[in-house]
PDB file of C-alpha atoms and ligand atoms in Angstrom:
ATOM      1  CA  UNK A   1     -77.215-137.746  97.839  1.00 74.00           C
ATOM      2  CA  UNK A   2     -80.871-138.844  97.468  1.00 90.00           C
ATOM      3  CA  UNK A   3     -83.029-140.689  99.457  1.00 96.00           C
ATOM      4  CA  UNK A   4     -85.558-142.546  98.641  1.00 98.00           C
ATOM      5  CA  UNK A   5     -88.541-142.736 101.337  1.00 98.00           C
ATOM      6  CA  UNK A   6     -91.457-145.397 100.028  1.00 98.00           C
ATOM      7  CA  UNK A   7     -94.320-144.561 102.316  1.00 98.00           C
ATOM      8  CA  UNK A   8     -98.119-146.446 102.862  1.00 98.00           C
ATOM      9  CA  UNK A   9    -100.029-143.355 103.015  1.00 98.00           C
ATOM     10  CA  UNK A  10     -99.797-139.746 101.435  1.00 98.00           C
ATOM     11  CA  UNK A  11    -100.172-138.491 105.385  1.00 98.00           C
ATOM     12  CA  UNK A  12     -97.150-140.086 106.001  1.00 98.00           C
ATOM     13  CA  UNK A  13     -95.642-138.291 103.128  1.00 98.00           C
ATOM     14  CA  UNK A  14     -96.739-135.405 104.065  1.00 98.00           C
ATOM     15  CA  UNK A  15     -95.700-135.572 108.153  1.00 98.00           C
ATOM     16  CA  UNK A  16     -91.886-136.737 106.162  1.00 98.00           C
ATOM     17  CA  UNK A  17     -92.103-133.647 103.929  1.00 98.00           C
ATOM     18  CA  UNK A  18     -93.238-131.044 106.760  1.00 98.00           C
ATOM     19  CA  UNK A  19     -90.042-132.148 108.849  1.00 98.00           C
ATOM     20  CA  UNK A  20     -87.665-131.551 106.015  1.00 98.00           C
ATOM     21  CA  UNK A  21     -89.738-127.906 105.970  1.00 98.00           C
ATOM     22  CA  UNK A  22     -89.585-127.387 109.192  1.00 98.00           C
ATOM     23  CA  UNK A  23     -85.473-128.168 109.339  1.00 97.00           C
ATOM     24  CA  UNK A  24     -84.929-125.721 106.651  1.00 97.00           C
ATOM     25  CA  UNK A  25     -86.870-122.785 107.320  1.00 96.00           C
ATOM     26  CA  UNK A  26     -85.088-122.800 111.024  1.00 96.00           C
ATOM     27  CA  UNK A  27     -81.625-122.151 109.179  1.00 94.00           C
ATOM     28  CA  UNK A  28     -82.393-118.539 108.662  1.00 95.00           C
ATOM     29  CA  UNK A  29     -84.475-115.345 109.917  1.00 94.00           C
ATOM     30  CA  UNK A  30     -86.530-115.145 106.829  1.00 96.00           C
ATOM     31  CA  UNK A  31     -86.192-118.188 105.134  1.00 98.00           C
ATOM     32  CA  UNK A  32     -87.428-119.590 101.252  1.00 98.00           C
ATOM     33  CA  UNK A  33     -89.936-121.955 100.560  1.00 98.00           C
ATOM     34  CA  UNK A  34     -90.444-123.316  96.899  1.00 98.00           C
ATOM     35  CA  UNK A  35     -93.929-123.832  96.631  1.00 98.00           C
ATOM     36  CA  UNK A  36     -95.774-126.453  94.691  1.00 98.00           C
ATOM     37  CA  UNK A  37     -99.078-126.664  92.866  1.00 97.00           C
ATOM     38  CA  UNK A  38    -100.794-129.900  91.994  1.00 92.00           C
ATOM     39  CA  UNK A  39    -102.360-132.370  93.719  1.00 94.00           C
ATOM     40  CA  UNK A  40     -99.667-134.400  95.025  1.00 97.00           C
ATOM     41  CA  UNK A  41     -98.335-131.392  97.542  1.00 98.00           C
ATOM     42  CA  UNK A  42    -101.471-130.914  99.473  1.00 98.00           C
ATOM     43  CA  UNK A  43    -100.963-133.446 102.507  1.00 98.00           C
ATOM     44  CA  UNK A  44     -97.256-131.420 102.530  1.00 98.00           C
ATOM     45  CA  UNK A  45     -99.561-128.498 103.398  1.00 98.00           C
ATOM     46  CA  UNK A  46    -102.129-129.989 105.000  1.00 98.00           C
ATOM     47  CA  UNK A  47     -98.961-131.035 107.675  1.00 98.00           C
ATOM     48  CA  UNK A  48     -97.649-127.811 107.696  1.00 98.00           C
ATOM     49  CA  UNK A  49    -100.841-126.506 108.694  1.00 97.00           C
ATOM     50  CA  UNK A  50    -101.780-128.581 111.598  1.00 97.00           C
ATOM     51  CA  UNK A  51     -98.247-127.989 113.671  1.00 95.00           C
ATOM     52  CA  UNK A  52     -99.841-124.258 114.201  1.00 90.00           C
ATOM     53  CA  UNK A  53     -96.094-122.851 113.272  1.00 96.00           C
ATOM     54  CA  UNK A  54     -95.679-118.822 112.688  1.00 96.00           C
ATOM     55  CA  UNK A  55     -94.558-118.656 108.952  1.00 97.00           C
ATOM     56  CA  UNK A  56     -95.439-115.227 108.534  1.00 96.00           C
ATOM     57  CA  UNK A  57     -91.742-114.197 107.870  1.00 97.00           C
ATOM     58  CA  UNK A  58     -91.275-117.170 105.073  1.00 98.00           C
ATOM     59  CA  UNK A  59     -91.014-116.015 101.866  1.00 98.00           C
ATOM     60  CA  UNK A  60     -92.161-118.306  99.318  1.00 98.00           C
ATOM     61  CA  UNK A  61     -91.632-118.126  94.826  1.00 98.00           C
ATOM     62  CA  UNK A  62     -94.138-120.402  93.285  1.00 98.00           C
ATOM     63  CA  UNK A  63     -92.142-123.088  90.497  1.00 98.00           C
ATOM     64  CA  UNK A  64     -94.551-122.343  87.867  1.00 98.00           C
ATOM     65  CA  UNK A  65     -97.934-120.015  86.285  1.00 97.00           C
ATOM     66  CA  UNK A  66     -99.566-120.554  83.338  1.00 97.00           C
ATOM     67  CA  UNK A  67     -99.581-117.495  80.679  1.00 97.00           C
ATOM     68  CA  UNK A  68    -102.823-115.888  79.248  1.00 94.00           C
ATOM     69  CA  UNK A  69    -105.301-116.906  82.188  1.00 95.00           C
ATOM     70  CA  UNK A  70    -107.356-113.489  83.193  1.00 92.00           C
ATOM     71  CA  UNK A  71    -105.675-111.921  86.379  1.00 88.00           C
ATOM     72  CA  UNK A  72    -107.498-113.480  89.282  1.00 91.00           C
ATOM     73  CA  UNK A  73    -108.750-116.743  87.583  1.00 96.00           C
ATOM     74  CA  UNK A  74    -109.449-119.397  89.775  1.00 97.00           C
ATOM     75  CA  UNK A  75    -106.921-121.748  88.149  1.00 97.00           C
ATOM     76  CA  UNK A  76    -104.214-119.741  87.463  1.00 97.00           C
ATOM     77  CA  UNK A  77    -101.559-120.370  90.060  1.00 97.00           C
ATOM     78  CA  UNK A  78    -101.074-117.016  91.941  1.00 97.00           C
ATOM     79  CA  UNK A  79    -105.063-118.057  93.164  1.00 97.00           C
ATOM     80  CA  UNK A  80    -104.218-122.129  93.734  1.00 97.00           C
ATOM     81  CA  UNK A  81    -101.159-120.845  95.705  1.00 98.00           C
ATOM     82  CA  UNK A  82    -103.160-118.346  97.651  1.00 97.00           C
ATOM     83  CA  UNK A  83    -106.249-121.050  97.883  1.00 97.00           C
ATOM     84  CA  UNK A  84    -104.156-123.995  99.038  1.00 97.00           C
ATOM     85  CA  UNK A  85    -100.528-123.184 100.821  1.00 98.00           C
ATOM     86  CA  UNK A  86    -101.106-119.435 101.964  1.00 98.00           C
ATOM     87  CA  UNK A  87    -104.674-119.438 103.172  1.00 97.00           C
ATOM     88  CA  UNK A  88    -103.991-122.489 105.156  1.00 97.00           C
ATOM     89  CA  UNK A  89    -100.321-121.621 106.384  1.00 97.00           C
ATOM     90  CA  UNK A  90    -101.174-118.360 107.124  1.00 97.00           C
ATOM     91  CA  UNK A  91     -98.201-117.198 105.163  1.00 98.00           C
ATOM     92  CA  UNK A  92     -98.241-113.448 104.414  1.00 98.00           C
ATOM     93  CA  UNK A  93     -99.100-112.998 100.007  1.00 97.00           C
ATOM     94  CA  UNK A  94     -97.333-109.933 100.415  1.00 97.00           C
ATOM     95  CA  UNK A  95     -94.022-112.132 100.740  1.00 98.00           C
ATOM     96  CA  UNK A  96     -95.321-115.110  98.245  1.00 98.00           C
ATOM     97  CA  UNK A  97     -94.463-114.418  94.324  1.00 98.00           C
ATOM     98  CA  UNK A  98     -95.330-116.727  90.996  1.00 98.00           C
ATOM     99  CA  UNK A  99     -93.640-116.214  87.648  1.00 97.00           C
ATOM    100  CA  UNK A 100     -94.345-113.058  86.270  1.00 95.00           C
ATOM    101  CA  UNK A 101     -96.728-111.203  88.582  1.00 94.00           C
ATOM    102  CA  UNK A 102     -94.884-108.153  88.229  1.00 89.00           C
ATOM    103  CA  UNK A 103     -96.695-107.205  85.394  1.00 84.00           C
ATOM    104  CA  UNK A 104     -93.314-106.492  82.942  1.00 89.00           C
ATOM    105  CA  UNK A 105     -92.921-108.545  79.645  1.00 92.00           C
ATOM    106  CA  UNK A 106     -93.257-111.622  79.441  1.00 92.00           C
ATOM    107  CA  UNK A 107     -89.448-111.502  77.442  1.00 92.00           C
ATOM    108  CA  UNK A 108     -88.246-109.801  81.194  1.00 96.00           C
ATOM    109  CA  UNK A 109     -90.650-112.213  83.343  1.00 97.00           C
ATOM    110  CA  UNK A 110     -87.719-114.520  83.925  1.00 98.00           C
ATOM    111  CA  UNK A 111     -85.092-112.549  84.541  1.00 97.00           C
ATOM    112  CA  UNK A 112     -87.372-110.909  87.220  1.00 97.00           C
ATOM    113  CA  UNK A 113     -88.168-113.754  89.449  1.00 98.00           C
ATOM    114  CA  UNK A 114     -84.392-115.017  89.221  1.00 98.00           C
ATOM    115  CA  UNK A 115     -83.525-111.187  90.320  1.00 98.00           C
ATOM    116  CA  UNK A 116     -86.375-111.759  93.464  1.00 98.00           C
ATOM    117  CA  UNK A 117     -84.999-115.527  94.250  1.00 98.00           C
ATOM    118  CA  UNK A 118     -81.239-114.143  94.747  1.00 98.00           C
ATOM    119  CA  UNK A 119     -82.890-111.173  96.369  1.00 98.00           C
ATOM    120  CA  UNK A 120     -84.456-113.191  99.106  1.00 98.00           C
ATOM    121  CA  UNK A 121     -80.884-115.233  99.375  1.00 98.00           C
ATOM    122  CA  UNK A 122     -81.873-118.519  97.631  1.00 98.00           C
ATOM    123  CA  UNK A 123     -84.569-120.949  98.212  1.00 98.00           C
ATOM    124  CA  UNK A 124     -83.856-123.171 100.984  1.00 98.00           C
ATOM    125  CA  UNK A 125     -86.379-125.906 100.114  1.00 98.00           C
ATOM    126  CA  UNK A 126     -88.072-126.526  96.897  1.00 98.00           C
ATOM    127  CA  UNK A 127     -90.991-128.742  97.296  1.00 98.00           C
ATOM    128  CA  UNK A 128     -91.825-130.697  93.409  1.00 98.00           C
ATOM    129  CA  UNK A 129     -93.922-132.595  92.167  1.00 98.00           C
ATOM    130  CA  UNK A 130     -93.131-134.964  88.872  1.00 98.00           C
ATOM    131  CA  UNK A 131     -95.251-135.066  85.630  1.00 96.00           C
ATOM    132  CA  UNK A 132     -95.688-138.639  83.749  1.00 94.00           C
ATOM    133  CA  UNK A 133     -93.238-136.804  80.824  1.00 93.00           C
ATOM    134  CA  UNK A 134     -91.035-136.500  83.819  1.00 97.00           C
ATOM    135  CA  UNK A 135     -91.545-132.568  84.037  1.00 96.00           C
ATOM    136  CA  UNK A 136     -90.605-130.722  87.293  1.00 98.00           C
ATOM    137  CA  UNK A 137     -91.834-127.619  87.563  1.00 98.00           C
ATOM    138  CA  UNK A 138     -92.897-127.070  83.795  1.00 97.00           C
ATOM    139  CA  UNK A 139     -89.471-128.556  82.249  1.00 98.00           C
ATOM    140  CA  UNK A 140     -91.105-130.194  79.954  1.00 95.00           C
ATOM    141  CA  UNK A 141     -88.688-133.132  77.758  1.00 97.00           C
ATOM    142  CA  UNK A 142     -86.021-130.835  76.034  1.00 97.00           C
ATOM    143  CA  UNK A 143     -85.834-128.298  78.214  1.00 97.00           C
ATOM    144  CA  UNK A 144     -82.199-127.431  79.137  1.00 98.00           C
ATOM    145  CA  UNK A 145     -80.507-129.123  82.398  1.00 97.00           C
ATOM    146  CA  UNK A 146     -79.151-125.208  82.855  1.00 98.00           C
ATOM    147  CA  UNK A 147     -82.399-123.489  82.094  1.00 98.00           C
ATOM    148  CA  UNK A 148     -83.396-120.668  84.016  1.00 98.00           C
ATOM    149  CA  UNK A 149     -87.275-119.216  84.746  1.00 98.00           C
ATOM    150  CA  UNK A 150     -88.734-118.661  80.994  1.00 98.00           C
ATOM    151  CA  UNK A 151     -91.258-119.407  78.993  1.00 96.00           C
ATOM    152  CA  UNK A 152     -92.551-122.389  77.844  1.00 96.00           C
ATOM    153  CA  UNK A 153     -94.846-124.407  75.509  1.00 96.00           C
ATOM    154  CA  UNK A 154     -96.742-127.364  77.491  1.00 96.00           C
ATOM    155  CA  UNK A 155     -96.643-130.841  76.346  1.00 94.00           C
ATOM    156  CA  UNK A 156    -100.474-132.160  74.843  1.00 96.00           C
ATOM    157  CA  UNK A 157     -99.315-134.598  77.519  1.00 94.00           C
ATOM    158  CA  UNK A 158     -99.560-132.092  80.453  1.00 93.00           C
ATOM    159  CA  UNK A 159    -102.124-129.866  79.043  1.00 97.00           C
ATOM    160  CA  UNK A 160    -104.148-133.406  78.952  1.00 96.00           C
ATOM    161  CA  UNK A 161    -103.605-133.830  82.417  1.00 92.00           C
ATOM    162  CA  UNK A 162    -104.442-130.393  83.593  1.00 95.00           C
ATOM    163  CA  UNK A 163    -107.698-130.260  81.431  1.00 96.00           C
ATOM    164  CA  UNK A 164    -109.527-131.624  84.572  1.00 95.00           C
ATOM    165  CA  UNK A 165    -109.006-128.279  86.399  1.00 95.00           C
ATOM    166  CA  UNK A 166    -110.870-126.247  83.116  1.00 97.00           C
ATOM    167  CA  UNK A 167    -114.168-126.581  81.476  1.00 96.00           C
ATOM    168  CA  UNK A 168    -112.369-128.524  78.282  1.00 95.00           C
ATOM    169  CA  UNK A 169    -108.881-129.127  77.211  1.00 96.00           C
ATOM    170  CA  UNK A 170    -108.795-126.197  74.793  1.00 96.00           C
ATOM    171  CA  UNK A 171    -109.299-124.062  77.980  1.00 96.00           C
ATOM    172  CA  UNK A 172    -106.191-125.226  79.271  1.00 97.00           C
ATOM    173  CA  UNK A 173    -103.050-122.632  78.579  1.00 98.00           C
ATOM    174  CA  UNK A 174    -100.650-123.355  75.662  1.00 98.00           C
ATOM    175  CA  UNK A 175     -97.555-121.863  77.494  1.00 97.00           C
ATOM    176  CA  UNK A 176     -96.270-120.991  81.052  1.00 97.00           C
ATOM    177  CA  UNK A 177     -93.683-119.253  83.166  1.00 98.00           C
ATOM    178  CA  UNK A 178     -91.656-122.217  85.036  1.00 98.00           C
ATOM    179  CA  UNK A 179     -88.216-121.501  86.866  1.00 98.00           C
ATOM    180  CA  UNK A 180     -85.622-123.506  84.951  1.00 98.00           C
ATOM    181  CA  UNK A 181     -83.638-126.613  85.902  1.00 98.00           C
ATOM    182  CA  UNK A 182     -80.786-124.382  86.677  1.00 98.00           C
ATOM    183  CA  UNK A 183     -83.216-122.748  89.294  1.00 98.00           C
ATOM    184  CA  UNK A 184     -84.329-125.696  90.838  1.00 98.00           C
ATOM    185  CA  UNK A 185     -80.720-127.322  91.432  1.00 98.00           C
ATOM    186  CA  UNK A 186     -79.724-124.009  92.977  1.00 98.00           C
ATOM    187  CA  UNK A 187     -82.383-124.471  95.752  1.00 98.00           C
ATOM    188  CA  UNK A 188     -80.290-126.288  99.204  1.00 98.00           C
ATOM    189  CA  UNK A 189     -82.801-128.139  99.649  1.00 98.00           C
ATOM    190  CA  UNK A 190     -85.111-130.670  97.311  1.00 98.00           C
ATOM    191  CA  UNK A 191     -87.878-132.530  97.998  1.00 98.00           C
ATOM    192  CA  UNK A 192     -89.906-134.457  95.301  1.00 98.00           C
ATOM    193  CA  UNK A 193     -93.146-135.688  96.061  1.00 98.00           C
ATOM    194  CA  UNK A 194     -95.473-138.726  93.340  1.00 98.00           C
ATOM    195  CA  UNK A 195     -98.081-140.889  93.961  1.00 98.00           C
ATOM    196  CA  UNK A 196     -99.532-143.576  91.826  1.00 98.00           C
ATOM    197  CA  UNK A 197     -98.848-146.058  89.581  1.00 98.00           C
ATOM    198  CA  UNK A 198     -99.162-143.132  86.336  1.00 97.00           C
ATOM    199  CA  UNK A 199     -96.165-141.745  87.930  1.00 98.00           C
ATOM    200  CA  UNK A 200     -94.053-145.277  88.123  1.00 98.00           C
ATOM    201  CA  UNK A 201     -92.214-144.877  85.070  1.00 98.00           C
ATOM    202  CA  UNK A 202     -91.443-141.079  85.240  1.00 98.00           C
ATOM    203  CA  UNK A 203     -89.759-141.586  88.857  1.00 98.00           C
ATOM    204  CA  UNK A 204     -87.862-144.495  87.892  1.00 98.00           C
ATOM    205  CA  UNK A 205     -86.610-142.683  85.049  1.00 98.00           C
ATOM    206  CA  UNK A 206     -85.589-139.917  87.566  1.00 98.00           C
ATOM    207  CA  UNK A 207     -83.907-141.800  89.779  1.00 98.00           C
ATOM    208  CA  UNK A 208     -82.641-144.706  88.013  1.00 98.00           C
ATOM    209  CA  UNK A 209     -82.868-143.628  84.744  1.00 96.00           C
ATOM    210  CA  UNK A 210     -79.367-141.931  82.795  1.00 98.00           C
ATOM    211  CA  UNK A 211     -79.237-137.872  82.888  1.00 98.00           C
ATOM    212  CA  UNK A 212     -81.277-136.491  80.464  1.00 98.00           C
ATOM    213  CA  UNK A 213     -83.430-133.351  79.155  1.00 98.00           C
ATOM    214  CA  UNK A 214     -85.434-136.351  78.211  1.00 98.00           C
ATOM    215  CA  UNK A 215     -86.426-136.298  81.204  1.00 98.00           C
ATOM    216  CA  UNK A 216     -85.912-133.338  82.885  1.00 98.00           C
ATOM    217  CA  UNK A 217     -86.316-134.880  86.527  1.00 98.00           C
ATOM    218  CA  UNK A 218     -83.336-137.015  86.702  1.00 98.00           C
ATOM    219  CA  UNK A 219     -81.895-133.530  87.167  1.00 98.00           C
ATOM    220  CA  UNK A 220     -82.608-134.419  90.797  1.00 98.00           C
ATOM    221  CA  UNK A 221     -79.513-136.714  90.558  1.00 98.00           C
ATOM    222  CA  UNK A 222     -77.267-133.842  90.528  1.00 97.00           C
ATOM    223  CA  UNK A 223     -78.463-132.348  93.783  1.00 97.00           C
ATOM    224  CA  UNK A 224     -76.690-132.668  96.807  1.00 96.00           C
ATOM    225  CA  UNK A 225     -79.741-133.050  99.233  1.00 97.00           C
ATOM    226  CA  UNK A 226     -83.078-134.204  97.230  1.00 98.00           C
ATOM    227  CA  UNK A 227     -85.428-136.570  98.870  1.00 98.00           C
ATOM    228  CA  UNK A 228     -87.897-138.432  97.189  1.00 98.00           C
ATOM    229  CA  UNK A 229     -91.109-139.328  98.804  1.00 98.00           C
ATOM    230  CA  UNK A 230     -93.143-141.939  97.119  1.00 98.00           C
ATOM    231  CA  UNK A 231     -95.813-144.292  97.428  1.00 98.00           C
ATOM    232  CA  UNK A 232     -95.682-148.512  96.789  1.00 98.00           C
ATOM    233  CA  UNK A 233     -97.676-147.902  93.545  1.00 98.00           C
ATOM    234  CA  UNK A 234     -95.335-144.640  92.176  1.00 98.00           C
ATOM    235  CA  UNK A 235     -92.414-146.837  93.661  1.00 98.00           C
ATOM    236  CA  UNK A 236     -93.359-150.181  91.538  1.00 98.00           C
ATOM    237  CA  UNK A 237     -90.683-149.644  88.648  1.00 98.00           C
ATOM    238  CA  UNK A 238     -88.128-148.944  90.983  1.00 98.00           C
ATOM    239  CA  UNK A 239     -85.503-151.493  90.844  1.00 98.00           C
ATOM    240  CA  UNK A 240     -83.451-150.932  93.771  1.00 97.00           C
ATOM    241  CA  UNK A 241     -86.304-150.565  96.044  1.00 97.00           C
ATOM    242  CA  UNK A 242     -85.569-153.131  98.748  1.00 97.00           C
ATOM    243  CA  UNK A 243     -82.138-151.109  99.363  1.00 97.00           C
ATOM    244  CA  UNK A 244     -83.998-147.969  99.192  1.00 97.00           C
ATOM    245  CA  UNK A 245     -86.321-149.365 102.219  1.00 97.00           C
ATOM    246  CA  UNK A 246     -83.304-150.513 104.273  1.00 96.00           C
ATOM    247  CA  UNK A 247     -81.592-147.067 103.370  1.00 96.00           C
ATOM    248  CA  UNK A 248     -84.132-145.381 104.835  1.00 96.00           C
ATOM    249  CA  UNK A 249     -84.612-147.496 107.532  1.00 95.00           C
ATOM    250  CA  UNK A 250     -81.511-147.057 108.682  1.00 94.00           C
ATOM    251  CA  UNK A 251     -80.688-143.198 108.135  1.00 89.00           C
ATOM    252  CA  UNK A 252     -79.877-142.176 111.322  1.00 82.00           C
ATOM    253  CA  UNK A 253     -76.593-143.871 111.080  1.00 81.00           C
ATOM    254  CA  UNK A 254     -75.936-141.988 107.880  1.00 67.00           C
ATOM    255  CA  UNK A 255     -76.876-139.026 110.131  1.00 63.00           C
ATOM    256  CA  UNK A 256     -75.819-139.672 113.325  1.00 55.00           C
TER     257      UNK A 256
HETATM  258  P1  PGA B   1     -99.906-133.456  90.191  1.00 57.66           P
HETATM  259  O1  PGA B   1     -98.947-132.619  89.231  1.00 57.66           O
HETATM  260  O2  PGA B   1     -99.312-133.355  91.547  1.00 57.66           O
HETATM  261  O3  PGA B   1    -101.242-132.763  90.100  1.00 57.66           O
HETATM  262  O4  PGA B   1     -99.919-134.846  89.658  1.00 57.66           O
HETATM  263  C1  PGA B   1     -97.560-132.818  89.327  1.00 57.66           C
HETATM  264  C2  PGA B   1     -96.845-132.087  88.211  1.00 57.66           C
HETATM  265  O5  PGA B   1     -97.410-131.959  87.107  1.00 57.66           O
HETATM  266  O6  PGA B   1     -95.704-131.646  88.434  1.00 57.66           O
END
């Protein structure tokens, strides 16, 4: 099933999002969070963050990290994570992991972090964002519907987008560590987050759109449980918007 929730304000998305957290991390002792980096997660955190909650026992596996940033550089994602969801959650880094900070080969890198996501029993809630090629995590067009955490080239498209977190484009990474598709569908849990109107055609591709690598988001349509939180402007190419509105409206009675 997916919803569809169409929201006036990222706050709102956010306060949406932090429910569907809260929900799944009470299913289990030490429960899984997928963490997400870009900008479109931060009121997710920022909602989090002001219920006060002890998350010290969450464990939480970043989606993606860029390869051949120096350890500890401000952009790569082990420091965004740490900067903007751990710091703020007061989740413990010792129990937080991105692709490939185990320091093997890169060749072993993916194998690794699949090894530490069945270790810690599955990720219960995968928070994503969507690129405008219709990436999630860093499934770029192409990449396999079964694909597990590997390496991958970036798109010029993404590496154009990211350039505003580096001094120039050519600063930006060439390839990165990203869990697969594979990895993402296994999570119980999906929640997909896009705001804007440069993110209209890549969510109505992934929701409406056919099933395709092409883009690697409709993915989502496989999943059980994946909401989708978006605003009017990443909502405008939506077709079946009005139904999604009254859907939501009305999903208590779905629930009840
Ligand atoms: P953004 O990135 O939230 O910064 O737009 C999303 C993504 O590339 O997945």
């Amino acid at each position: 099933m997916t919803e569809i929730a169409i929201v006036k304000t990222h706050a709102e998305a956010g306060r949406i999002a932090a429910d569907l957290i809260v929900a799944a991390l009470a299913t289990r002792d030490e429960p899984t969070l997928g963490l997400a980096t870009g900008s479109t997660p931060l009121p997710v955190w920022s909602a989090l963050a002001e219920r006060s909650l002890d998350l010290s026992a969450v464990r939480g596996f970043a989606l993606d990290e860029y390869v051949g940033l120096p350890p500890g550089h401000p952009e790569s994602y082990r420091a965004v994570v740490d900067r903007d969801i751990v710091a703020p959650l007061g989740l413990d880094p010792r129990r937080v992991r991105v692709p490939g900070d185990d320091e093997c080969p890169l060749t072993e890198a993916g194998e690794r972090y699949e090894a530490a996501i069945a270790d810690a029993g599955g990720i219960d809630l995968q928070i994503l964002g969507i690129g405008r090629t219709g990436h999630i995590g860093f499934n770029e067009p192409g990449s396999s519907l079964a694909s597990r955490t590997r390496l991958k080239a970036l798109t010029p498209a993404t590496r154009a987008d990211n350039a505003r977190f580096f001094d120039s484009i050519d600063d930006v990474p060439t390839h990165c560590l990203t869990q697969g598709i594979g990895t993402i569908l296994d999570a119980r849990v999906l929640v997909l987050l896009a705001f804007g109107e440069t993110k209209a055609p890549a969510v109505a591709a992934a929701v409406e759109g056919p099933l395709t690598s092409s883009c690697p988001a409709s993915a989502i349509q496989l999943h059980r449980r994946a909401v989708v939180i978006v605003d009017e402007a990443a909502a405008a190419r939506l077709e079946h918007r009005d139904y999604y509105r009254f859907a939501w409206d009305h999903r208590e009675i779905a629930t009840a």
